[in-house]
């Protein structure tokens, strides 16, 4: 049977924390971008997606670090 590991390993002692922090920053940037894009949707597009303007306002007003 193969020995599979799901953990990141590196010889650099801080590589793991820096990699994790980089992933968090990437996630935050993506959320912020998606929320900016949501804010630009017109009513027809919202209706096509099945979401209300209230739902969009709620999501857009969240801070980037909240899921």
Coordinates of C-alpha atoms in Angstrom, one line a residue:
X1 CA 0.0 0.0 0.0
X2 CA 1.3 3.5 -0.8
X3 CA 2.2 5.9 1.9
X4 CA 0.3 9.1 1.2
X5 CA 0.6 12.3 3.2
X6 CA -1.7 15.2 3.0
X7 CA 0.6 17.5 5.0
X8 CA 2.9 20.0 3.4
X9 CA 6.5 19.4 4.2
X10 CA 9.6 21.4 3.6
X11 CA 13.1 21.6 4.9
X12 CA 12.5 25.3 5.7
X13 CA 11.1 25.6 9.2
X14 CA 8.7 28.5 8.5
X15 CA 7.5 27.3 5.0
X16 CA 4.3 25.8 6.5
X17 CA 3.1 28.9 8.3
X18 CA 4.0 31.2 5.4
X19 CA 2.3 29.0 2.9
X20 CA -0.9 28.9 5.1
X21 CA -0.8 32.7 5.5
X22 CA -0.4 33.1 1.8
X23 CA -3.5 30.9 1.2
X24 CA -5.5 32.9 3.7
X25 CA -4.5 36.2 1.9
X26 CA -5.5 34.6 -1.4
X27 CA -8.9 33.6 -0.1
X28 CA -9.5 37.1 1.4
X29 CA -8.6 38.8 -1.9
X30 CA -10.9 36.4 -3.8
X31 CA -13.8 37.1 -1.4
X32 CA -13.3 40.8 -1.8
X33 CA -13.2 40.6 -5.6
X34 CA -16.4 38.4 -5.7
X35 CA -18.2 40.9 -3.4
X36 CA -17.2 43.8 -5.5
X37 CA -18.5 41.9 -8.6
X38 CA -21.8 41.1 -6.8
X39 CA -22.3 44.8 -6.1
X40 CA -22.3 45.6 -9.8
X41 CA -25.1 43.1 -10.8
X42 CA -28.2 44.6 -12.3
X43 CA -31.7 43.6 -11.2
X44 CA -32.3 41.3 -14.2
X45 CA -29.1 39.3 -13.5
X46 CA -30.0 39.1 -9.8
X47 CA -33.4 37.7 -10.8
X48 CA -31.8 35.2 -13.2
X49 CA -29.5 34.0 -10.4
X50 CA -32.4 33.8 -8.0
X51 CA -31.0 36.2 -5.4
X52 CA -32.6 39.4 -4.1
X53 CA -31.0 42.8 -3.8
X54 CA -31.2 42.4 0.0
X55 CA -29.2 39.2 -0.2
X56 CA -26.6 40.9 -2.3
X57 CA -26.4 43.9 0.1
X58 CA -26.0 41.5 3.0
X59 CA -23.1 39.7 1.3
X60 CA -21.4 42.9 0.0
X61 CA -21.4 44.5 3.4
X62 CA -19.6 41.6 5.0
X63 CA -15.9 42.2 5.8
X64 CA -13.5 40.2 3.6
X65 CA -12.4 37.9 6.4
X66 CA -16.0 36.6 7.0
X67 CA -17.2 33.7 5.1

